[in-house]
Coordinates of C-alpha atoms in Angstrom, one line a residue:
Chain A
M1 CA 64.1 -2.4 54.7
V2 CA 63.3 -2.2 51.0
P3 CA 64.9 -5.5 49.7
G4 CA 68.2 -4.7 48.0
S5 CA 68.8 -1.2 49.5
N6 CA 69.2 0.4 52.8
V7 CA 66.0 2.8 52.8
P8 CA 63.4 1.7 55.5
L9 CA 60.2 0.6 54.0
S10 CA 58.3 3.3 56.0
V11 CA 60.2 6.0 54.3
A12 CA 59.8 4.6 51.0
T13 CA 55.9 4.3 51.5
A14 CA 55.8 7.8 52.8
G15 CA 57.4 8.9 49.4
L16 CA 54.9 6.9 47.5
L17 CA 52.1 8.5 49.5
E18 CA 53.4 12.0 48.6
V19 CA 53.7 11.3 44.6
A20 CA 50.4 9.7 44.4
E21 CA 47.9 11.7 42.2
D22 CA 45.0 10.3 44.3
A23 CA 44.0 11.8 47.7
I24 CA 45.0 9.4 50.4
I25 CA 43.4 10.0 53.7
T26 CA 43.8 8.1 57.0
V27 CA 41.4 8.5 59.7
D28 CA 41.0 6.6 63.3
V29 CA 37.9 4.9 64.4
E30 CA 36.6 8.3 65.6
R31 CA 37.1 9.6 62.1
N32 CA 39.5 12.2 62.9
I33 CA 41.9 12.8 60.1
V34 CA 45.5 11.6 60.8
L35 CA 47.0 11.6 57.3
F36 CA 46.3 13.9 54.3
N37 CA 48.7 13.6 51.3
R38 CA 49.6 16.1 48.8
G39 CA 47.2 14.5 46.2
A40 CA 44.5 15.2 48.9
E41 CA 45.6 18.8 49.0
K42 CA 45.3 19.1 45.3
I43 CA 41.8 17.5 45.1
F44 CA 40.2 19.1 48.1
G45 CA 42.0 22.3 48.2
Y46 CA 42.8 22.2 51.8
Q47 CA 46.4 22.3 53.3
R48 CA 47.3 19.5 55.4
G49 CA 47.3 21.5 58.7
E50 CA 43.8 22.7 58.0
V51 CA 42.3 19.3 58.3
V52 CA 44.4 17.1 60.3
G53 CA 42.7 16.3 63.6
K54 CA 39.3 17.4 62.0
K55 CA 36.5 14.8 61.4
L56 CA 36.5 13.3 57.9
E57 CA 32.9 14.6 57.3
I58 CA 34.2 18.0 56.3
L59 CA 35.2 16.5 53.1
L60 CA 31.7 15.3 52.4
P61 CA 28.8 17.2 51.1
E62 CA 26.2 17.8 54.0
R63 CA 23.5 15.3 52.6
F64 CA 25.8 12.4 52.9
R65 CA 27.3 13.1 56.4
L66 CA 24.8 11.4 58.6
A67 CA 24.8 8.1 56.7
H68 CA 28.5 8.1 56.2
V69 CA 29.1 8.1 60.0
Q70 CA 27.1 4.8 60.4
Q71 CA 28.9 3.4 57.2
V72 CA 32.4 4.0 58.6
R73 CA 31.3 2.4 61.9
N74 CA 29.9 -0.7 60.1
F75 CA 33.1 -1.0 58.1
A76 CA 35.4 -0.6 61.1
E77 CA 33.5 -3.3 63.1
G78 CA 32.8 -5.5 60.1
P79 CA 35.0 -8.4 58.8
T80 CA 35.8 -6.8 55.6
I81 CA 39.3 -5.5 55.1
A82 CA 38.9 -3.3 52.0
R83 CA 36.3 -2.2 49.6
L84 CA 35.3 0.1 46.9
M85 CA 32.8 2.7 48.1
G86 CA 29.6 3.6 46.2
E87 CA 29.2 0.4 44.2
R88 CA 25.6 1.1 44.5
R89 CA 25.5 4.8 43.9
N90 CA 27.8 7.7 43.1
V91 CA 29.9 9.1 45.7
Y92 CA 30.7 12.9 45.9
G93 CA 33.5 14.7 47.6
L94 CA 33.3 18.4 49.0
R95 CA 36.2 20.8 48.1
K96 CA 37.3 23.6 50.5
D97 CA 35.6 26.3 48.2
G98 CA 32.1 24.4 48.7
T99 CA 32.1 22.8 45.2
E100 CA 31.5 19.1 44.8
F101 CA 32.9 16.5 42.7
P102 CA 32.1 12.9 41.7
A103 CA 34.6 10.5 43.2
D104 CA 35.8 6.9 43.1
V105 CA 36.5 6.0 46.5
S106 CA 38.2 2.7 48.0
I107 CA 38.5 2.2 51.7
S108 CA 40.9 -0.1 53.6
K109 CA 41.7 -1.1 57.3
M110 CA 45.0 -1.4 58.9
H111 CA 46.2 -1.9 62.5
V112 CA 49.2 0.1 63.7
Q113 CA 50.4 -0.9 67.2
D114 CA 46.7 -2.3 68.2
T115 CA 45.1 1.0 67.0
L116 CA 42.8 0.6 64.0
Y117 CA 43.2 3.3 61.2
L118 CA 41.0 3.5 58.1
T119 CA 42.4 4.8 54.8
A120 CA 40.4 6.0 51.9
I121 CA 41.9 6.6 48.4
V122 CA 39.9 9.1 46.6
R123 CA 39.9 9.9 43.0
D124 CA 38.5 13.0 41.3
V125 CA 36.3 11.5 38.4
S126 CA 34.8 14.8 37.2
E127 CA 36.6 14.4 33.7
R128 CA 35.3 11.0 33.1
Y129 CA 31.9 12.0 34.7
R130 CA 31.7 14.9 32.1
A131 CA 32.6 12.6 29.3
E132 CA 30.1 10.2 30.3
Q133 CA 27.5 12.8 30.6
A134 CA 28.4 14.1 27.1
I135 CA 28.0 10.6 25.7
R136 CA 24.5 10.2 27.3
Q137 CA 23.4 13.6 26.2
L138 CA 24.6 12.7 22.7
N139 CA 22.9 9.5 22.8
A140 CA 19.6 11.0 24.0
E141 CA 20.0 13.8 21.2
L142 CA 20.6 11.0 18.7
E143 CA 17.6 9.1 19.8
Q144 CA 15.4 12.2 19.8
R145 CA 16.5 12.9 16.1
V146 CA 16.0 9.3 15.2
I147 CA 12.3 9.5 16.8
E148 CA 11.8 12.9 14.9
R149 CA 13.0 11.7 11.6
T150 CA 11.0 8.5 11.8
A151 CA 8.0 10.5 12.8
A152 CA 8.6 12.8 9.7
L153 CA 9.0 9.8 7.3
A154 CA 5.8 8.2 8.7
E155 CA 4.0 11.4 8.0
T156 CA 5.5 11.8 4.5
N157 CA 4.4 8.3 3.8
R158 CA 0.9 9.0 5.1
Q159 CA 0.7 12.0 2.8
L160 CA 2.0 10.0 -0.1
L161 CA -0.5 7.2 0.5
L162 CA -3.3 9.7 1.0
K163 CA -2.4 11.4 -2.2
S164 CA -2.3 8.1 -4.2
Q165 CA -5.6 7.2 -2.7
E166 CA -7.0 10.6 -3.8
N167 CA -5.4 10.0 -7.2
E168 CA -7.0 6.7 -7.3
T169 CA -10.5 7.8 -6.2
F170 CA -10.3 10.6 -8.8
V171 CA -9.4 8.3 -11.6
Y172 CA -12.0 5.9 -10.4
S173 CA -14.8 8.5 -10.5
V174 CA -13.8 9.9 -13.9
S175 CA -13.7 6.5 -15.6
H176 CA -17.0 5.9 -14.2
D177 CA -18.3 9.1 -15.5
L178 CA -16.8 8.7 -18.9
R179 CA -18.4 5.3 -19.2
S180 CA -21.9 6.8 -19.2
P181 CA -21.8 8.7 -22.6
L182 CA -19.8 5.8 -24.0
V183 CA -22.7 3.6 -23.3
N184 CA -24.7 6.0 -25.5
L185 CA -22.2 5.9 -28.3
E186 CA -21.9 2.2 -28.2
G187 CA -25.6 1.5 -28.1
F188 CA -26.7 4.0 -30.6
S189 CA -24.1 3.0 -33.1
K190 CA -25.6 -0.2 -32.9
E191 CA -29.0 1.1 -33.3
L192 CA -28.0 3.0 -36.4
R193 CA -26.6 -0.3 -37.9
L194 CA -29.9 -2.1 -37.1
T195 CA -31.9 0.7 -38.5
A196 CA -29.7 0.7 -41.7
E197 CA -30.5 -3.1 -42.0
E198 CA -34.1 -2.2 -41.8
L199 CA -33.7 0.5 -44.5
R200 CA -32.0 -2.0 -46.7
E201 CA -34.8 -4.4 -46.4
L202 CA -37.0 -1.6 -47.3
L203 CA -35.1 -1.1 -50.5
S204 CA -35.5 -4.5 -51.6
D205 CA -39.1 -4.0 -52.1
P206 CA -39.7 -4.4 -56.0
S207 CA -41.6 -1.1 -55.9
V208 CA -38.4 0.7 -55.5
P209 CA -36.7 1.9 -58.7
A210 CA -33.4 0.0 -59.4
S211 CA -31.3 3.1 -59.8
I212 CA -32.6 4.4 -56.4
R213 CA -32.1 1.1 -54.8
S214 CA -28.4 0.7 -55.9
Q215 CA -27.7 4.4 -54.9
A216 CA -29.1 4.0 -51.5
E217 CA -27.6 0.6 -51.3
R218 CA -24.2 2.1 -51.7
L219 CA -25.0 5.1 -49.3
I220 CA -25.7 2.6 -46.6
T221 CA -23.1 -0.1 -47.2
V222 CA -20.3 2.1 -48.1
D223 CA -20.6 5.6 -46.5
M224 CA -22.8 4.8 -43.5
F225 CA -21.1 1.6 -42.6
E226 CA -17.7 3.2 -42.9
S227 CA -18.7 6.0 -40.7
L228 CA -20.2 3.6 -38.2
G229 CA -17.1 1.4 -38.3
F230 CA -14.8 4.4 -37.3
I231 CA -17.3 5.4 -34.6
E232 CA -17.4 1.8 -33.4
A233 CA -13.5 1.5 -33.3
A234 CA -13.1 4.6 -31.5
V235 CA -15.7 3.8 -28.8
A236 CA -14.1 0.3 -28.5
R237 CA -10.7 2.1 -28.0
L238 CA -12.1 4.4 -25.6
G239 CA -13.6 1.7 -23.7
R240 CA -10.4 -0.1 -23.5
I241 CA -8.6 3.0 -22.2
I242 CA -11.3 3.5 -19.6
D243 CA -10.9 -0.2 -18.5
A244 CA -7.2 0.3 -18.2
L245 CA -7.8 3.4 -16.0
L246 CA -10.0 1.5 -13.9
R247 CA -7.5 -1.4 -13.5
L248 CA -4.7 1.1 -12.5
S249 CA -6.9 2.8 -10.0
R250 CA -8.2 -0.6 -8.6
L251 CA -4.3 -1.6 -8.2
G252 CA -4.0 0.7 -5.3
R253 CA -7.2 -0.5 -3.6
V254 CA -6.9 -4.3 -4.0
E255 CA -5.8 -6.1 -0.9
Y256 CA -2.6 -7.9 -0.9
H257 CA -2.2 -11.4 0.6
W258 CA 1.4 -11.1 1.8
Q259 CA 3.4 -14.5 1.7
W260 CA 6.6 -16.2 0.3
V261 CA 6.2 -16.5 -3.4
D262 CA 8.1 -19.1 -5.3
V263 CA 9.2 -16.8 -8.0
H264 CA 11.1 -19.6 -10.0
D265 CA 7.8 -21.7 -10.2
L266 CA 5.8 -18.7 -11.1
V267 CA 8.2 -17.7 -14.0
T268 CA 8.3 -21.1 -15.1
R269 CA 4.5 -21.1 -15.6
I270 CA 4.6 -17.8 -17.2
V271 CA 7.2 -19.2 -19.7
S272 CA 5.5 -22.2 -20.5
A273 CA 2.2 -20.6 -21.2
L274 CA 4.2 -18.4 -23.6
Q275 CA 5.7 -21.3 -25.6
A276 CA 2.8 -21.3 -28.1
S277 CA 3.4 -17.9 -29.4
L278 CA 7.2 -18.2 -29.3
S279 CA 7.5 -21.1 -31.8
Q280 CA 5.9 -18.7 -34.3
K281 CA 8.5 -16.0 -33.6
S282 CA 11.5 -18.3 -33.6
A283 CA 12.5 -16.9 -30.2
E284 CA 13.7 -18.7 -27.1
V285 CA 12.7 -17.7 -23.5
R286 CA 15.2 -19.1 -20.7
I287 CA 15.6 -18.9 -17.0
I288 CA 19.3 -18.7 -16.6
T289 CA 19.7 -18.7 -12.9
D290 CA 17.7 -19.9 -9.9
L291 CA 15.0 -17.3 -8.9
P292 CA 14.9 -17.0 -5.1
Q293 CA 11.6 -16.6 -3.3
A294 CA 10.2 -13.2 -2.7
W295 CA 7.9 -11.7 -0.1
G296 CA 4.7 -10.4 -1.8
D297 CA 1.3 -11.0 -3.3
P298 CA 1.5 -13.9 -5.7
T299 CA -1.1 -12.4 -8.0
A300 CA 0.6 -9.1 -8.3
L301 CA 3.9 -10.5 -8.8
E302 CA 2.7 -12.7 -11.5
Q303 CA 1.4 -9.5 -13.2
V304 CA 5.0 -7.9 -12.9
F305 CA 6.7 -11.1 -14.5
G306 CA 4.1 -11.8 -16.9
N307 CA 4.1 -8.2 -18.1
L308 CA 7.9 -7.8 -18.2
I309 CA 8.4 -11.2 -20.1
G310 CA 5.5 -10.5 -22.4
N311 CA 6.9 -7.3 -23.3
A312 CA 10.2 -8.6 -24.0
V313 CA 8.7 -11.2 -26.4
K314 CA 6.4 -8.7 -27.9
Y315 CA 9.1 -6.1 -28.8
L316 CA 11.9 -8.6 -30.0
E317 CA 13.9 -7.5 -33.0
P318 CA 12.3 -9.5 -36.1
S319 CA 15.5 -9.5 -37.9
R320 CA 17.4 -11.7 -35.6
A321 CA 16.6 -14.8 -33.4
G322 CA 15.0 -13.5 -30.2
L323 CA 16.4 -14.4 -26.9
V324 CA 14.8 -13.6 -23.6
E325 CA 16.7 -14.4 -20.4
I326 CA 15.2 -14.3 -16.9
G327 CA 17.6 -14.5 -13.9
Y328 CA 18.6 -13.1 -10.5
Q329 CA 21.6 -11.0 -9.8
P330 CA 22.7 -11.1 -6.1
A331 CA 23.5 -7.9 -4.2
Q332 CA 26.5 -6.3 -5.0
G333 CA 27.9 -3.3 -3.0
T334 CA 25.1 -0.8 -2.6
S335 CA 22.9 -2.2 -5.4
P336 CA 20.4 -4.8 -3.9
G337 CA 19.8 -8.1 -5.3
A338 CA 17.4 -8.0 -8.3
Y339 CA 15.4 -10.2 -10.6
F340 CA 16.2 -9.3 -14.2
V341 CA 14.4 -9.8 -17.6
R342 CA 17.0 -9.4 -20.4
D343 CA 16.1 -9.5 -24.2
N344 CA 18.0 -8.8 -27.5
G345 CA 15.0 -6.8 -28.8
M346 CA 14.6 -3.4 -30.2
G347 CA 15.6 -1.5 -27.4
I348 CA 14.5 1.8 -26.0
A349 CA 16.0 5.2 -26.9
G350 CA 17.5 7.1 -24.0
N351 CA 15.2 10.0 -24.3
H352 CA 12.1 7.6 -23.9
L353 CA 13.4 6.0 -20.8
P354 CA 12.0 8.7 -18.4
Q355 CA 8.5 8.3 -19.5
L356 CA 8.7 4.6 -19.6
F357 CA 6.8 3.8 -16.4
R358 CA 3.9 6.4 -17.0
A359 CA 0.5 5.3 -17.9
F360 CA -0.6 5.5 -21.8
Q361 CA 3.1 5.7 -23.1
R362 CA 3.6 3.7 -26.1
L363 CA 7.0 3.4 -27.7
H364 CA 6.2 0.9 -30.3
P365 CA 2.5 1.5 -31.1
Q366 CA 3.1 0.0 -34.8
V367 CA 4.4 -3.3 -33.4
A368 CA 1.6 -4.3 -30.9
E369 CA -1.8 -3.7 -29.5
G370 CA -2.2 -2.1 -26.2
E371 CA -3.1 1.0 -24.0
G372 CA 0.3 1.6 -22.7
M373 CA -0.7 0.6 -19.2
G374 CA 1.7 -2.5 -18.8
L375 CA 4.6 -0.9 -17.3
A376 CA 2.7 1.7 -15.2
I377 CA 1.0 -1.2 -13.7
V378 CA 4.2 -3.1 -13.1
H379 CA 5.7 0.1 -11.6
R380 CA 2.8 0.7 -9.2
I381 CA 2.8 -3.0 -8.0
V382 CA 6.6 -3.0 -7.3
E383 CA 6.2 0.5 -5.5
R384 CA 3.4 -1.2 -3.3
H385 CA 5.9 -4.0 -2.5
G386 CA 8.3 -1.4 -1.4
G387 CA 10.6 -2.6 -4.1
K388 CA 12.4 -0.9 -6.9
I389 CA 12.2 -1.2 -10.8
W390 CA 14.8 0.1 -13.1
V391 CA 15.9 -0.4 -16.8
D392 CA 19.0 -0.7 -18.9
S393 CA 18.6 -0.4 -22.8
Q394 CA 20.4 0.4 -25.9
L395 CA 18.3 1.0 -29.0
G396 CA 18.7 -1.7 -31.5
V397 CA 20.5 -4.0 -29.0
G398 CA 18.2 -5.1 -26.2
T399 CA 16.7 -4.1 -22.8
T400 CA 17.1 -5.3 -19.3
F401 CA 14.4 -4.8 -16.8
Y402 CA 15.5 -5.1 -12.9
V403 CA 13.0 -5.6 -10.0
S404 CA 14.3 -5.7 -6.6
L405 CA 12.0 -6.6 -3.7
P406 CA 12.7 -6.0 0.0
P407 CA 12.8 -8.8 2.6
P408 CA 9.5 -9.1 4.7
P409 CA 9.1 -7.0 7.8
E410 CA 10.9 -8.1 10.9
N411 CA 7.9 -9.8 12.4
E412 CA 7.1 -11.9 9.3
R413 CA 10.7 -13.4 9.1
G414 CA 11.1 -17.0 9.7
V415 CA 7.6 -17.8 8.4
R416 CA 9.6 -19.2 5.5
Chain B
M1 CA -46.2 -14.1 -7.7
N2 CA -49.3 -12.3 -8.7
T3 CA -50.3 -13.0 -12.4
E4 CA -52.0 -9.8 -12.9
R5 CA -50.2 -7.7 -15.5
L6 CA -46.7 -7.1 -14.5
L7 CA -45.3 -3.6 -14.9
I8 CA -41.7 -2.8 -15.4
L9 CA -40.4 0.2 -13.6
L10 CA -37.3 1.5 -15.1
A11 CA -35.3 4.2 -13.0
E12 CA -32.8 5.9 -15.2
D13 CA -31.6 9.4 -15.3
D14 CA -29.9 9.3 -18.7
D15 CA -32.3 9.6 -21.7
G16 CA -30.2 7.8 -24.0
H17 CA -29.6 4.8 -21.7
A18 CA -33.5 4.8 -21.2
S19 CA -34.3 4.7 -24.8
L20 CA -31.6 1.8 -25.4
I21 CA -33.1 -0.1 -22.6
R22 CA -36.6 0.2 -23.9
R23 CA -35.5 -0.8 -27.4
N24 CA -33.7 -3.9 -26.3
L25 CA -36.5 -4.9 -23.9
K26 CA -38.8 -4.8 -26.9
R27 CA -36.3 -6.7 -29.0
A28 CA -36.2 -9.4 -26.3
G29 CA -39.8 -9.8 -26.7
V30 CA -41.1 -8.0 -23.7
I31 CA -44.2 -6.1 -24.3
N32 CA -45.2 -5.3 -20.8
D33 CA -45.6 -1.5 -20.0
V34 CA -42.5 0.2 -18.9
I35 CA -42.9 3.1 -16.6
R36 CA -39.7 5.2 -16.6
V37 CA -38.5 7.5 -13.5
N38 CA -35.7 10.0 -13.8
D39 CA -33.9 9.0 -10.5
G40 CA -33.9 7.0 -7.3
Q41 CA -36.1 9.5 -5.5
E42 CA -38.9 9.2 -8.1
A43 CA -38.6 5.3 -7.9
L44 CA -39.1 5.5 -4.2
D45 CA -42.2 7.9 -4.6
Y46 CA -43.6 5.5 -7.0
L47 CA -42.9 2.6 -4.8
N48 CA -44.6 4.5 -1.6
N49 CA -47.6 5.2 -3.7
L50 CA -47.9 1.5 -4.6
R51 CA -47.4 0.4 -1.1
R52 CA -50.4 2.6 0.1
Q53 CA -52.7 0.4 -2.1
T54 CA -51.2 -2.7 -1.2
T55 CA -52.1 -5.0 1.9
A56 CA -49.2 -6.8 3.6
E57 CA -50.3 -10.1 2.0
A58 CA -50.3 -9.0 -1.5
H59 CA -47.2 -8.6 -3.5
V60 CA -46.7 -5.7 -5.8
P61 CA -46.6 -7.1 -9.4
L62 CA -43.5 -5.3 -10.6
L63 CA -40.1 -5.8 -12.1
M64 CA -37.6 -3.1 -11.3
L65 CA -34.6 -1.9 -13.5
L66 CA -32.4 0.3 -11.5
D67 CA -29.5 2.1 -12.7
I68 CA -26.9 2.5 -9.9
N69 CA -25.4 6.0 -10.5
M70 CA -28.4 8.4 -10.1
P71 CA -28.8 11.9 -8.8
R72 CA -30.4 12.2 -5.3
V73 CA -30.9 8.7 -4.3
S74 CA -28.8 5.9 -6.0
G75 CA -30.2 2.7 -7.4
L76 CA -28.5 0.8 -4.5
E77 CA -30.5 2.8 -2.0
V78 CA -33.8 2.1 -3.8
L79 CA -32.7 -1.7 -3.8
R80 CA -32.2 -1.5 -0.1
D81 CA -35.5 0.1 0.3
V82 CA -37.5 -2.4 -1.7
K83 CA -35.9 -5.3 0.1
A84 CA -36.5 -4.0 3.6
D85 CA -40.3 -3.9 3.1
P86 CA -42.2 -7.2 3.2
R87 CA -44.7 -5.8 0.7
T88 CA -42.0 -5.2 -1.7
S89 CA -39.1 -7.6 -0.7
L90 CA -40.1 -10.1 -3.4
I91 CA -40.0 -7.6 -6.4
P92 CA -37.3 -8.8 -8.7
V93 CA -34.8 -6.3 -9.3
I94 CA -32.2 -5.9 -12.1
M95 CA -29.4 -3.6 -11.4
L96 CA -28.0 -1.7 -14.3
T97 CA -24.5 -0.2 -14.3
T98 CA -21.7 1.0 -16.4
T99 CA -18.9 -0.9 -14.5
D100 CA -18.3 -4.4 -13.5
D101 CA -16.2 -3.4 -10.5
P102 CA -16.5 -6.6 -8.4
R103 CA -17.1 -4.5 -5.4
E104 CA -20.1 -3.0 -6.7
V105 CA -21.4 -6.2 -8.1
H106 CA -20.7 -7.6 -4.7
R107 CA -22.7 -4.9 -2.8
C108 CA -25.7 -5.3 -5.2
Y109 CA -26.0 -9.2 -4.6
E110 CA -25.5 -8.4 -1.0
A111 CA -28.4 -6.1 -0.9
G112 CA -30.6 -8.6 -2.7
C113 CA -30.6 -7.7 -6.4
S114 CA -31.8 -10.5 -8.5
V115 CA -29.5 -9.9 -11.5
Y116 CA -26.7 -7.5 -12.3
L117 CA -26.2 -6.2 -15.8
T118 CA -23.6 -4.1 -17.4
K119 CA -24.5 -1.4 -19.8
P120 CA -25.1 -1.3 -22.7
V121 CA -27.4 -4.1 -22.1
Q122 CA -28.1 -6.3 -25.5
Y123 CA -31.5 -8.0 -25.9
E124 CA -29.8 -11.3 -25.3
Q125 CA -29.0 -10.4 -21.9
F126 CA -32.5 -9.3 -21.2
V127 CA -33.8 -12.7 -22.4
E128 CA -31.4 -14.5 -20.3
A129 CA -32.2 -12.5 -17.2
I130 CA -35.8 -12.8 -17.6
K131 CA -35.5 -16.6 -18.1
R132 CA -33.6 -16.9 -14.9
L133 CA -36.0 -14.9 -13.1
G134 CA -38.7 -17.1 -14.3
L135 CA -41.1 -14.1 -14.6
F136 CA -44.6 -14.2 -15.9
L137 CA -43.7 -11.6 -18.4
E138 CA -45.7 -11.3 -21.4
I139 CA -43.1 -12.3 -23.6
I140 CA -43.6 -13.1 -27.3
K141 CA -41.8 -16.4 -27.3
A142 CA -40.4 -16.3 -30.7
P143 CA -39.2 -13.1 -32.0
T144 CA -41.4 -11.6 -34.6
A145 CA -40.3 -12.1 -38.2
S146 CA -39.0 -8.5 -38.7
V147 CA -37.4 -8.5 -35.5
G148 CA -35.6 -11.8 -36.4
Q149 CA -34.4 -10.4 -39.7
V150 CA -33.0 -7.2 -38.2
L151 CA -30.9 -9.0 -35.8
P152 CA -28.5 -10.9 -37.9
E153 CA -25.3 -10.5 -35.8

């Protein structure tokens, strides 16, 4: 009896069998089907009358049948009361129409009046299976896409590297070739100067009439030496430009010694080296936050900070007390952590910003000497470190340069 | 080294550079004969000719000034050829170039050059180089009066 009611338990369980969504199939030890519930009819497509009395194997795909007979015997004779089938592999069912479906199967033993029966509960898991397949497929596709994108990126990278190497080789050979005529210009201007001195010597001879001597003297010292002065200045300038070009081309070829760099220490050294020139300018350079270590080449990073700080000092506004502040701004949202060099100097007009990092750009040629290579070099170095450099500036107010440097590659972490 | 009259072999493709070098050698007080060839190949031809007249024991009395960037055969190739042959390996070689690229300097010293000079070469540099080489050059020790006066700098 079901407790609290007058319904016999067997009747109640029979009702349960009928409402179950799963297939519930009972066989005797010879695997003859004795019970086939409504769920089983729905899943396998057989009417109860078609299968009762038949062997259980008709519900299995051909390829599993032989092994199955043995498995059922082992289970029937073994000590286990119930277990889930297919723990080690997928189990399939065979419908009346010949189609197969993936299934979860659990099996249990029961004795009814000394007769052993085996009951299998079978659930069609096609849906779950399809979903899993879809996820697997999606994963595989994603993986494939990641592989493809990575390969594409690597290729782009290689192309860029090749291009920049080509550029650097080109710049190198051009500057080499430019030097040869420059040597002649430089050497022969010097020769001319020497010849002029010899001429003057000749003129000092007492046999030269005084009027000719003074005229010739003027031609040599005024006209000739002025012309020579211009040639020499131009040659020197051209020489510096070629040197700068060579330096830039060398940047891409020089080998980096990657390591953790103590930026705070490095900047402190740069600042103290600047002190002498600062006192004349009534300017102050301060490190306002702790500067974290960076992964990179110490020499190259020294060039970066030396250049940025040097520029900040060079282009201070003479009409007010100069202030240069160096600090580190931690990552915020999508913007990475960055070192900054902030000044209250002349500032840069917005329309000049795009050319800022190009070679030979000089925005304040009247203020300081230079070839306009500094920021191009800084940019190239930061780029080779895989980092970013950007600038905020307002004309007449000041400029802030930001440099963000990426963490070291995975295999270098922990070297710290 | 042989004390018989030392020759200077100058390999230089640029006429202007060659003229400047001659002038500055003269200013440095060097009065040895300078034979100029126009490129590395001509320098090799000259060397091979000398080798034919030289026994293995005798060393060629020569000082070489080699420009690096030359058509056909570069100065560096000539340097290597000189150093590879025992009859010429003791010849002092001064390399002349327009760049102080550290890699090029390194390559030259590696190949056995004695001195590396960057153009335009001033006479003071030649004096210094010749001193370092300890050569039996026919140098007029003190610059002549006229030379001394025209080099005030």
